[in-house]
Amino acid sequence: MKQKPIGLFDSGIGGTSIWKEVIKLLPHENTIYLADSKNAPYGEKSKEEIIALSIKNTEILLSKGCKLIVVACNTATTNAIDFLRKKYDIPFIGIEPAIKPAALLSKTGAIGILATKGTLTSKLFEKTTYEYTKNITTIKQDGEGLVALIENGKLNTAETHQLLSTYLKPMLNFDIDHLVLGCTHYPYLIPQIKEIIGSSIKIIDSGEAVARQTKTILEKNNLLSTSSEKSNHQFYTNAEIEVLSEILSDVSGHFSVEKQDF
Ligand code: DGL
């Protein structure tokens, strides 16, 4: 069981930002990653649709023998992880916008949150915001359209810059000192985000925290790989492989990228 792979899924290529953190911390683990790009963006779908897609992805990862699943998508986590944990026996690790650290660290008392509509309207998000931001001004912004641009490989384009400006510039009027990236696609936009908001606002995402939690849960369940062999990583997408391959171009080590219909 220990040598079985960790499974990860996302609505597309965004969850690779989480995968990169997981592999940095756990270099001896094998992984299988599903990019459900055909169905992106999840953030515009109903809770029922997001649950159905999360079940589909989970079943595929289970059929490939995964020992633990990282839901590398804020939208799927905030809408479906409770359901997945009840339905399946293996451990699930989720990702949520890092509101708590941003609120605790804020000196101006104002934080910005950029996330999908599906995340911002979820019960889990509402609960976390209520618990941790009682004395904090939270400026929430739906990043509609950003996931589609990233899925199309338009990371560093005028169109993406323009849309980001529309979403982020109004936050500056509220003197935010932290910006929470509540979608696993958005870390790929950090260079452009910094150009717009400057260097004094701290950008927070949850990638490292998810990697640490993955390690903790593997340890607790006695599931950490004991292999000393080189790890192996399989990426599957149900769209064209070019954009996913491009986003993995900085990855060294043994991995494959394949298109499959799922
Ligand atoms: N990466 C997903 C997330 O973290 C994007 C959701 C979407 O497809 O809209 O929320």
Coordinates of N, CA and C and ligand atoms in Angstrom, one line a residue, residues 10-15 39-44 72-76 95 115-117 119 147 182-186, ligand 1:
D10 N -7.8 18.2 -10.5 CA -8.3 19.6 -10.6 C -9.1 19.7 -11.8
S11 N -9.8 20.9 -11.9 CA -10.6 21.1 -13.1 C -9.7 21.3 -14.3
G12 N -8.4 21.3 -14.1 CA -7.5 21.5 -15.3 C -6.0 21.5 -14.8
I13 N -5.3 22.5 -15.3 CA -3.8 22.5 -15.1 C -3.4 23.2 -13.8
G14 N -4.4 23.9 -13.1 CA -4.0 24.7 -12.0 C -3.5 23.9 -10.8
G15 N -4.0 22.8 -10.6 CA -3.6 21.9 -9.5 C -2.1 21.5 -9.5
N39 N -13.9 19.9 -18.7 CA -15.0 20.4 -17.9 C -14.7 21.7 -17.1
A40 N -13.6 22.4 -17.4 CA -13.3 23.6 -16.7 C -14.1 24.8 -17.4
P41 N -14.4 25.8 -16.7 CA -14.2 26.0 -15.2 C -15.2 25.4 -14.3
Y42 N -14.8 24.8 -13.2 CA -15.7 24.2 -12.3 C -16.5 25.4 -11.5
G43 N -15.7 26.5 -11.4 CA -16.2 27.6 -10.6 C -17.6 28.2 -11.1
E44 N -18.0 27.9 -12.3 CA -19.2 28.4 -12.8 C -20.3 27.4 -12.7
A72 N -6.9 19.0 -5.6 CA -6.1 20.2 -5.8 C -6.8 21.3 -6.5
C73 N -8.0 21.6 -5.9 CA -8.9 22.6 -6.5 C -9.8 23.1 -5.3
N74 N -9.7 24.4 -5.2 CA -10.5 25.1 -4.1 C -12.0 24.9 -4.3
T75 N -12.4 25.0 -5.6 CA -13.8 24.9 -5.9 C -14.4 23.5 -5.6
A76 N -13.6 22.4 -5.9 CA -14.0 21.1 -5.7 C -14.0 20.8 -4.2
I95 N -8.0 21.8 -0.4 CA -7.4 23.1 -0.4 C -8.4 24.1 -0.3
A115 N -11.0 34.4 -5.9 CA -11.4 33.0 -6.0 C -12.5 32.8 -7.0
T116 N -12.9 31.6 -7.2 CA -14.0 31.4 -8.2 C -15.4 31.6 -7.5
K117 N -16.4 31.8 -8.3 CA -17.7 32.0 -7.8 C -18.1 30.8 -7.0
T119 N -16.3 28.8 -5.2 CA -15.7 28.8 -3.9 C -16.3 29.9 -3.0
V147 N -9.6 31.4 -15.2 CA -9.3 30.0 -15.4 C -9.3 29.7 -16.9
G182 N -7.3 32.2 -4.0 CA -8.2 31.1 -3.6 C -8.6 30.2 -4.8
C183 N -7.6 30.0 -5.7 CA -7.9 29.1 -6.8 C -6.5 28.6 -7.2
T184 N -6.3 27.3 -7.4 CA -5.0 26.7 -7.7 C -4.4 27.1 -9.1
H185 N -5.3 27.7 -9.9 CA -4.7 28.2 -11.2 C -4.0 29.5 -11.0
Y186 N -4.4 30.3 -10.0 CA -3.9 31.7 -9.9 C -2.4 31.9 -9.6
Ligands
DGL1 N1 -8.3 25.3 -9.8 C1 -9.6 25.5 -9.5 C2 -9.8 26.0 -8.1 O1 -8.8 25.9 -7.3 C3 -10.3 26.3 -10.6 C4 -11.8 26.1 -10.6 C5 -12.4 26.3 -11.9 O2 -12.2 25.5 -12.7 O3 -13.2 27.3 -12.0 O4 -10.8 26.6 -7.7

